[in-house]
CSV table of N, CA and C in Angstrom, one decimal:
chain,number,residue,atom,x,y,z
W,5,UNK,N,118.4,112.9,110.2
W,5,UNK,CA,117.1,113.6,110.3
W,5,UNK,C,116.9,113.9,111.8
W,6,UNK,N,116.4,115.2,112.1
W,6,UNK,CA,116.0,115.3,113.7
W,6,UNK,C,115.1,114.6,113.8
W,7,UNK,N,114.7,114.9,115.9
W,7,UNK,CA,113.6,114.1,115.6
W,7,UNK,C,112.6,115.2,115.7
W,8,UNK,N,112.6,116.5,115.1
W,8,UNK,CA,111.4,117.6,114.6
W,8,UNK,C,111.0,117.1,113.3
W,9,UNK,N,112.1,117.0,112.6
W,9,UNK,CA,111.8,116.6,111.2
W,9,UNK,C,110.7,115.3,111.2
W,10,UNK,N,111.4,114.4,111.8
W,10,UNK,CA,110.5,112.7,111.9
W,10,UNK,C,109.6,112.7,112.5
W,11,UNK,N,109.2,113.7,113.1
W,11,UNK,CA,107.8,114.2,114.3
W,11,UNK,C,106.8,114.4,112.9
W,12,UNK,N,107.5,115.7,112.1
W,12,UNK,CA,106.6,115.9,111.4
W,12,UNK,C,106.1,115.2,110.2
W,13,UNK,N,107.2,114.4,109.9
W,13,UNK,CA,106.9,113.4,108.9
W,13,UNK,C,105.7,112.4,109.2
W,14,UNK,N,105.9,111.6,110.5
W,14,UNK,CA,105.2,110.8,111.2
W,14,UNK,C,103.9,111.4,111.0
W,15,UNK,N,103.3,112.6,111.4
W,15,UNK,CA,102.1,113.2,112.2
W,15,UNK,C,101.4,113.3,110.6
W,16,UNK,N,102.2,113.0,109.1
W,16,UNK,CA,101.3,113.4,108.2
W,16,UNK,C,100.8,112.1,107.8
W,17,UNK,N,101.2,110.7,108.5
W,17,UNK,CA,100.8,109.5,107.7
W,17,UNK,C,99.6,109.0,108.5
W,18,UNK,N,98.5,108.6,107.8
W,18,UNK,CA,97.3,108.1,108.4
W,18,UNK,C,97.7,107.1,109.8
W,19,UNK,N,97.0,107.5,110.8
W,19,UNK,CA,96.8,105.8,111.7
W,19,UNK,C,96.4,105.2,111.6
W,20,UNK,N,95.5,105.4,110.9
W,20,UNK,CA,94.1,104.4,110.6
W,20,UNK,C,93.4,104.5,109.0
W,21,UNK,N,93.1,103.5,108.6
W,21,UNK,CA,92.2,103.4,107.2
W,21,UNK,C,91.3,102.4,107.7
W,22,UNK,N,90.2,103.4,106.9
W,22,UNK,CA,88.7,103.0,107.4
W,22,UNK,C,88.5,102.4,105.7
W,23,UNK,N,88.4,101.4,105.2
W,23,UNK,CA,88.5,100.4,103.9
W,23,UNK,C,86.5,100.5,103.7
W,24,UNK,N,85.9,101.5,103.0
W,24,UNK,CA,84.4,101.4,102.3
W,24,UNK,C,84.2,101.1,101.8
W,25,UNK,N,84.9,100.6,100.4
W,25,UNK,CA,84.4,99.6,99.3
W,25,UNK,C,85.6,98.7,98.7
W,26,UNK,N,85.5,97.6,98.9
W,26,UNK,CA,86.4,96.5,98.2
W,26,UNK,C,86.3,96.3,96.9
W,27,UNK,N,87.2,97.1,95.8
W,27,UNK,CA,86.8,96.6,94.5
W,27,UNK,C,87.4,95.2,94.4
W,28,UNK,N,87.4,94.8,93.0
W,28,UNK,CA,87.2,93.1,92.9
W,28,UNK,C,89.0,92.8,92.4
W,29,UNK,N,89.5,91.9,92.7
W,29,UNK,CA,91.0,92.2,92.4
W,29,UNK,C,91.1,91.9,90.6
W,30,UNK,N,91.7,92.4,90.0
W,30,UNK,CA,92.1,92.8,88.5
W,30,UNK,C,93.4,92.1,88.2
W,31,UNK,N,93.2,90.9,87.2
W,31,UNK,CA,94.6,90.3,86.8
W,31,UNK,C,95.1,90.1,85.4
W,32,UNK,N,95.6,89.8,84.9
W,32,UNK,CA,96.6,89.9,83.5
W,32,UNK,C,97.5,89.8,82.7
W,33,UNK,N,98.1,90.0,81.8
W,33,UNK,CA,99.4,89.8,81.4
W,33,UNK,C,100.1,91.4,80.6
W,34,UNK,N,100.9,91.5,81.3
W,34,UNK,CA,101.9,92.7,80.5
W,34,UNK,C,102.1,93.0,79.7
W,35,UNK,N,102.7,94.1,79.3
W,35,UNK,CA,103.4,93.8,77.7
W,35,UNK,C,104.7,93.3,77.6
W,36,UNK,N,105.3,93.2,78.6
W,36,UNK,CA,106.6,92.6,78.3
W,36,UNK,C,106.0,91.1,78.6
W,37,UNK,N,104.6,90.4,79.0
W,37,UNK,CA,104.2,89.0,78.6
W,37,UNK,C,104.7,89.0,80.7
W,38,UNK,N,105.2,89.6,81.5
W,38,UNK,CA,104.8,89.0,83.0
W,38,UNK,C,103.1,89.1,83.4
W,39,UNK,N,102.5,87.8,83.9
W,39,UNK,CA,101.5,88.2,84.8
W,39,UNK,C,101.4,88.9,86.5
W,40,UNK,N,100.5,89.7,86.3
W,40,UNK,CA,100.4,90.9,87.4
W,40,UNK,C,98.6,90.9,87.9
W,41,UNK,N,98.4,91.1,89.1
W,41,UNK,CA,97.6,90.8,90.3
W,41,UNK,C,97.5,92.1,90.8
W,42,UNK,N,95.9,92.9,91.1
W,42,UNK,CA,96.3,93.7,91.9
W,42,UNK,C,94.9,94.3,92.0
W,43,UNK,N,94.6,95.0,93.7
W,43,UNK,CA,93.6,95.2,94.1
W,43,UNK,C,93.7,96.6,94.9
W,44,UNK,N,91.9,97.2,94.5
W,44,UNK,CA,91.9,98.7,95.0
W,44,UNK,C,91.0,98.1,96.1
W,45,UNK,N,91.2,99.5,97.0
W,45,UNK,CA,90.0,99.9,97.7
W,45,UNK,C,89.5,101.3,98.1
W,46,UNK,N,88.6,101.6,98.0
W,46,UNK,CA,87.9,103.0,98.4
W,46,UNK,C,87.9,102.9,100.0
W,47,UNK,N,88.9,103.9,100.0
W,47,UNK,CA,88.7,104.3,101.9
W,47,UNK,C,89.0,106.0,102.0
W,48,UNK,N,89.1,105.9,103.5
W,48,UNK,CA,89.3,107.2,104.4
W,48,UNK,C,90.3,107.1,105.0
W,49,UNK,N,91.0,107.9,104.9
W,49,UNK,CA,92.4,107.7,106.1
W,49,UNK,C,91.9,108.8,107.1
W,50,UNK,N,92.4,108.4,108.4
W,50,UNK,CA,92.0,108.4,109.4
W,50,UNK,C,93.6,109.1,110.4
W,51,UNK,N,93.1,110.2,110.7
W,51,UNK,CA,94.4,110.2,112.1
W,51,UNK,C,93.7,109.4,113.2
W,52,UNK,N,94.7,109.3,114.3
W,52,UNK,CA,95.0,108.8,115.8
W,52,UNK,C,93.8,109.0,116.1
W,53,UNK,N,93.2,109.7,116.5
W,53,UNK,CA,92.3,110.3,116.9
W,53,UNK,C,90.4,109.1,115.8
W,54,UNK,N,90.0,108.9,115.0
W,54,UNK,CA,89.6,108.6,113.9
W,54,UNK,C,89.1,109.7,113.4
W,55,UNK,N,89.7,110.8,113.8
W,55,UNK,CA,89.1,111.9,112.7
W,55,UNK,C,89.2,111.5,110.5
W,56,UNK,N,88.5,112.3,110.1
W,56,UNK,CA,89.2,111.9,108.7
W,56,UNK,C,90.0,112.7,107.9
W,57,UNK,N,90.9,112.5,107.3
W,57,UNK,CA,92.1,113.1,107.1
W,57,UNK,C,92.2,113.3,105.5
W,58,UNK,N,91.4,112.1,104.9
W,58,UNK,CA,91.1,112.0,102.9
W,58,UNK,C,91.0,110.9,102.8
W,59,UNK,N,89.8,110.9,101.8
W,59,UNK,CA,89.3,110.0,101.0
W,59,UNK,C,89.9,109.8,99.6
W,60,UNK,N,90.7,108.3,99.4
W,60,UNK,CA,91.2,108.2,98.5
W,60,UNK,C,90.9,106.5,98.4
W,61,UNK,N,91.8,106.3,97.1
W,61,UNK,CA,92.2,104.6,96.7
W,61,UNK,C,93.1,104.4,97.5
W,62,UNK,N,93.5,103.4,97.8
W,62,UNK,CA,94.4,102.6,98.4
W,62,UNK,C,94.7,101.1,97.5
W,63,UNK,N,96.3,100.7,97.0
W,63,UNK,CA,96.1,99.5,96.1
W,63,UNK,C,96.3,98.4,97.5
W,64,UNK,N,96.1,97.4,97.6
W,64,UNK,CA,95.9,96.5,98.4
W,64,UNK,C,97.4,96.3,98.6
W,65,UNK,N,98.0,95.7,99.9
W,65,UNK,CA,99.4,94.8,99.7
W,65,UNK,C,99.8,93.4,99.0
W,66,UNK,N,100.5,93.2,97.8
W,66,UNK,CA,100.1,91.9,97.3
W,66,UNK,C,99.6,91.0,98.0
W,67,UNK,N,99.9,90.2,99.3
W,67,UNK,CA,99.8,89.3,100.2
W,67,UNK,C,98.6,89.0,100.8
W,68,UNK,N,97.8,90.5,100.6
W,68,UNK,CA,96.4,90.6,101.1
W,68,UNK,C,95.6,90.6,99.9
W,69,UNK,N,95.4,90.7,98.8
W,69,UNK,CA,94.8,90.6,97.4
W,69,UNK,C,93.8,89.9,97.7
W,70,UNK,N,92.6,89.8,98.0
W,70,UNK,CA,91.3,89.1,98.0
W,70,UNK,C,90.9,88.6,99.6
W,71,UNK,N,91.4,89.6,100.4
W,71,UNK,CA,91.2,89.2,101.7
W,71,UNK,C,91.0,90.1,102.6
W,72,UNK,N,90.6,91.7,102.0
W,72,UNK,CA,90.9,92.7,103.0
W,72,UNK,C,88.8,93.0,102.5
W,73,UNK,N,88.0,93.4,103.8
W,73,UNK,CA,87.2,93.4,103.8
W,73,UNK,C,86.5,95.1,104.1
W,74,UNK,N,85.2,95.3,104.2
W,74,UNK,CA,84.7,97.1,105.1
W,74,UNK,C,85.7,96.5,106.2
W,75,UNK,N,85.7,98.1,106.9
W,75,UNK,CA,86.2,97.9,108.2
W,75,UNK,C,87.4,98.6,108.4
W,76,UNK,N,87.6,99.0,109.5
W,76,UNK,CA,89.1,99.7,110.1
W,76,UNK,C,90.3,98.9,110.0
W,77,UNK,N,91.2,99.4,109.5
W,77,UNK,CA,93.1,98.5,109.6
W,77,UNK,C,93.8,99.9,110.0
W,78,UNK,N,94.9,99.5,110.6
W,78,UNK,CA,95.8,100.0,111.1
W,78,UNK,C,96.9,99.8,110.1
W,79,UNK,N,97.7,100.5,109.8
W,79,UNK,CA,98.7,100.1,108.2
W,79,UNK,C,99.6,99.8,109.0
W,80,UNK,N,100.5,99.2,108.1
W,80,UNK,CA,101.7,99.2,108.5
W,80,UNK,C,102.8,99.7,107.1
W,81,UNK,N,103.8,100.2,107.8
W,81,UNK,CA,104.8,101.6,106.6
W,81,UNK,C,105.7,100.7,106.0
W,82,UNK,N,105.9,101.2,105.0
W,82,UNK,CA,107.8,100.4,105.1
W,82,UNK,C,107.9,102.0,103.5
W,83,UNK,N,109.0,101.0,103.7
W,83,UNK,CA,109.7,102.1,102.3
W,83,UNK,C,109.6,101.1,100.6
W,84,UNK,N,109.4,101.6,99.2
W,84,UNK,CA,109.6,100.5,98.3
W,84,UNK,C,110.0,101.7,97.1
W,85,UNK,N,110.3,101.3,96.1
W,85,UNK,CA,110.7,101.8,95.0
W,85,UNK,C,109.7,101.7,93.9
W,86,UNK,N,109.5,103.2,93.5
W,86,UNK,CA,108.6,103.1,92.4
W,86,UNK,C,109.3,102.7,90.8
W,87,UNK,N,109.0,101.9,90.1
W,87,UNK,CA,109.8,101.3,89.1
W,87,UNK,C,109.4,102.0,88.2
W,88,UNK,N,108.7,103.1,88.2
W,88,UNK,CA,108.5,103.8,86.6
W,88,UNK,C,109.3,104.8,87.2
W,89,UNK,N,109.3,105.7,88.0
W,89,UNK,CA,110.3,106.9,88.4
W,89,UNK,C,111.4,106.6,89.1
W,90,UNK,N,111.8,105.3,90.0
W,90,UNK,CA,112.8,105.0,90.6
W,90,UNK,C,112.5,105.6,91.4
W,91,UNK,N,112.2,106.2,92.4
W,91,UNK,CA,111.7,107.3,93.2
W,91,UNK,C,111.4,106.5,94.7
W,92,UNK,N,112.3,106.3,95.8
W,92,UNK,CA,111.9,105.8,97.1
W,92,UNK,C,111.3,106.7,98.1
W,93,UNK,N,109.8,105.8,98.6
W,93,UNK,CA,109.0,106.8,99.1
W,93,UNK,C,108.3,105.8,100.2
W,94,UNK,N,107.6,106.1,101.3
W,94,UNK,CA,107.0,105.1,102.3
W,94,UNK,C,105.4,104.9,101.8
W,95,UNK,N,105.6,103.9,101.8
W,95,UNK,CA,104.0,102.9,101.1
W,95,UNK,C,103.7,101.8,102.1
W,96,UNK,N,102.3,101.9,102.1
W,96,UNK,CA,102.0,100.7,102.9
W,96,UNK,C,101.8,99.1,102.7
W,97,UNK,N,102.7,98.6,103.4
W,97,UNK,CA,103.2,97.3,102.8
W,97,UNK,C,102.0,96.3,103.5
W,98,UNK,N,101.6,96.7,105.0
W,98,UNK,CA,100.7,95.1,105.4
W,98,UNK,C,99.7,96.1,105.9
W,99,UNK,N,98.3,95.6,106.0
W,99,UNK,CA,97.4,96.0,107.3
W,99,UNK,C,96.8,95.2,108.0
W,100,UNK,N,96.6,95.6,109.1
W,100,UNK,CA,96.0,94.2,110.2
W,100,UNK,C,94.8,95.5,110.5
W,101,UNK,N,94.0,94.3,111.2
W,101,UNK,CA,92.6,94.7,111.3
W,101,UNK,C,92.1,95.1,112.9
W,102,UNK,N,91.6,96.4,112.7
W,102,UNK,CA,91.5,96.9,113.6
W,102,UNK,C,90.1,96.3,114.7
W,103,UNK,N,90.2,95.8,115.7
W,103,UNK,CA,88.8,95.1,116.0
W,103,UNK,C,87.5,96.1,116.5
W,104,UNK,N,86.3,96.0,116.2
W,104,UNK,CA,85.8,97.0,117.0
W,104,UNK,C,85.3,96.6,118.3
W,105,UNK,N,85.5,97.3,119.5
W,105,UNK,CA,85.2,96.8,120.6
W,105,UNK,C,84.4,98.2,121.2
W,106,UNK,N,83.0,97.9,121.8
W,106,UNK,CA,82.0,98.6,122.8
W,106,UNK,C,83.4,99.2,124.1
W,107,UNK,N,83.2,100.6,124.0
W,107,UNK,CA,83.7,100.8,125.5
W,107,UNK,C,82.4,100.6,126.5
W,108,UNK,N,83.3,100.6,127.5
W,108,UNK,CA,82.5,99.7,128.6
W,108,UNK,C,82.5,101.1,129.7
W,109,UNK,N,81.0,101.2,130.4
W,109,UNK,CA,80.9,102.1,130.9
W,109,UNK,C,81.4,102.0,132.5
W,110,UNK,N,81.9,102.9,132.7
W,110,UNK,CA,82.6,102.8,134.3
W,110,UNK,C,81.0,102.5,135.2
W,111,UNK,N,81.1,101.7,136.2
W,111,UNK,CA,79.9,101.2,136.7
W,111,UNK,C,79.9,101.8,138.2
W,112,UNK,N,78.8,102.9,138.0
W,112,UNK,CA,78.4,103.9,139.1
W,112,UNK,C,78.6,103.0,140.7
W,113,UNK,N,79.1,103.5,141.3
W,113,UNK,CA,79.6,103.0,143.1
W,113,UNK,C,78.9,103.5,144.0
W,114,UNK,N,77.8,103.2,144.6
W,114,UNK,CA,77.3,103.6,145.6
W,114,UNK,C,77.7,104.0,146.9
């Protein structure tokens, strides 16, 4: 892959998800009889910048399932396999939490 190509790949994936509503996590049993875990949330993805880029679901990372709150995360990518199409594609595997911090005003010098 160049790195034009990976430029532009890169520049299409959110930097930021802004997480607005936590639905409640949803659990189960299959039809083939495995139990299965799994949690939405209503957000905005966000470029670099925090502009907003789309409003969509997002399914939670297993790991985070009952622990992701409102508030800004920073994703983190990886690659996984979709098991009804086979189809490998980049999904977000973890998010960590973005803190909000006051900028601080440069303090006038006499």
């Amino acid at each position: 892959m160049s790195d034009s190509t990976v430029a532009a790949v890169t520049a299409r994936l959110p930097a930021f998800i802004r997480v607005l509503v936590v639905q409640p996590p949803k659990e189960g049993v299959g039809k083939t009889g495995k139990p299965y875990k799994f949690q939405e949330v209503d957000c905005v993805a966000l470029d670099e910048n925090g502009e907003a880029l789309q409003v969509g679901v997002l399914p939670v990372p297993n790991k985070l399932i009952g622990m992701v709150t409102e508030g800004v995360y920073s994703p983190v990518y990886g690659m996984r396999v979709d098991f009804q199409t086979r189809k490998i594609g980049p999904s977000i595997i973890d998010l960590n939490r973005v803190e909000n911090r006051q900028r601080v005003a440069p303090s006038a010098t006499k």
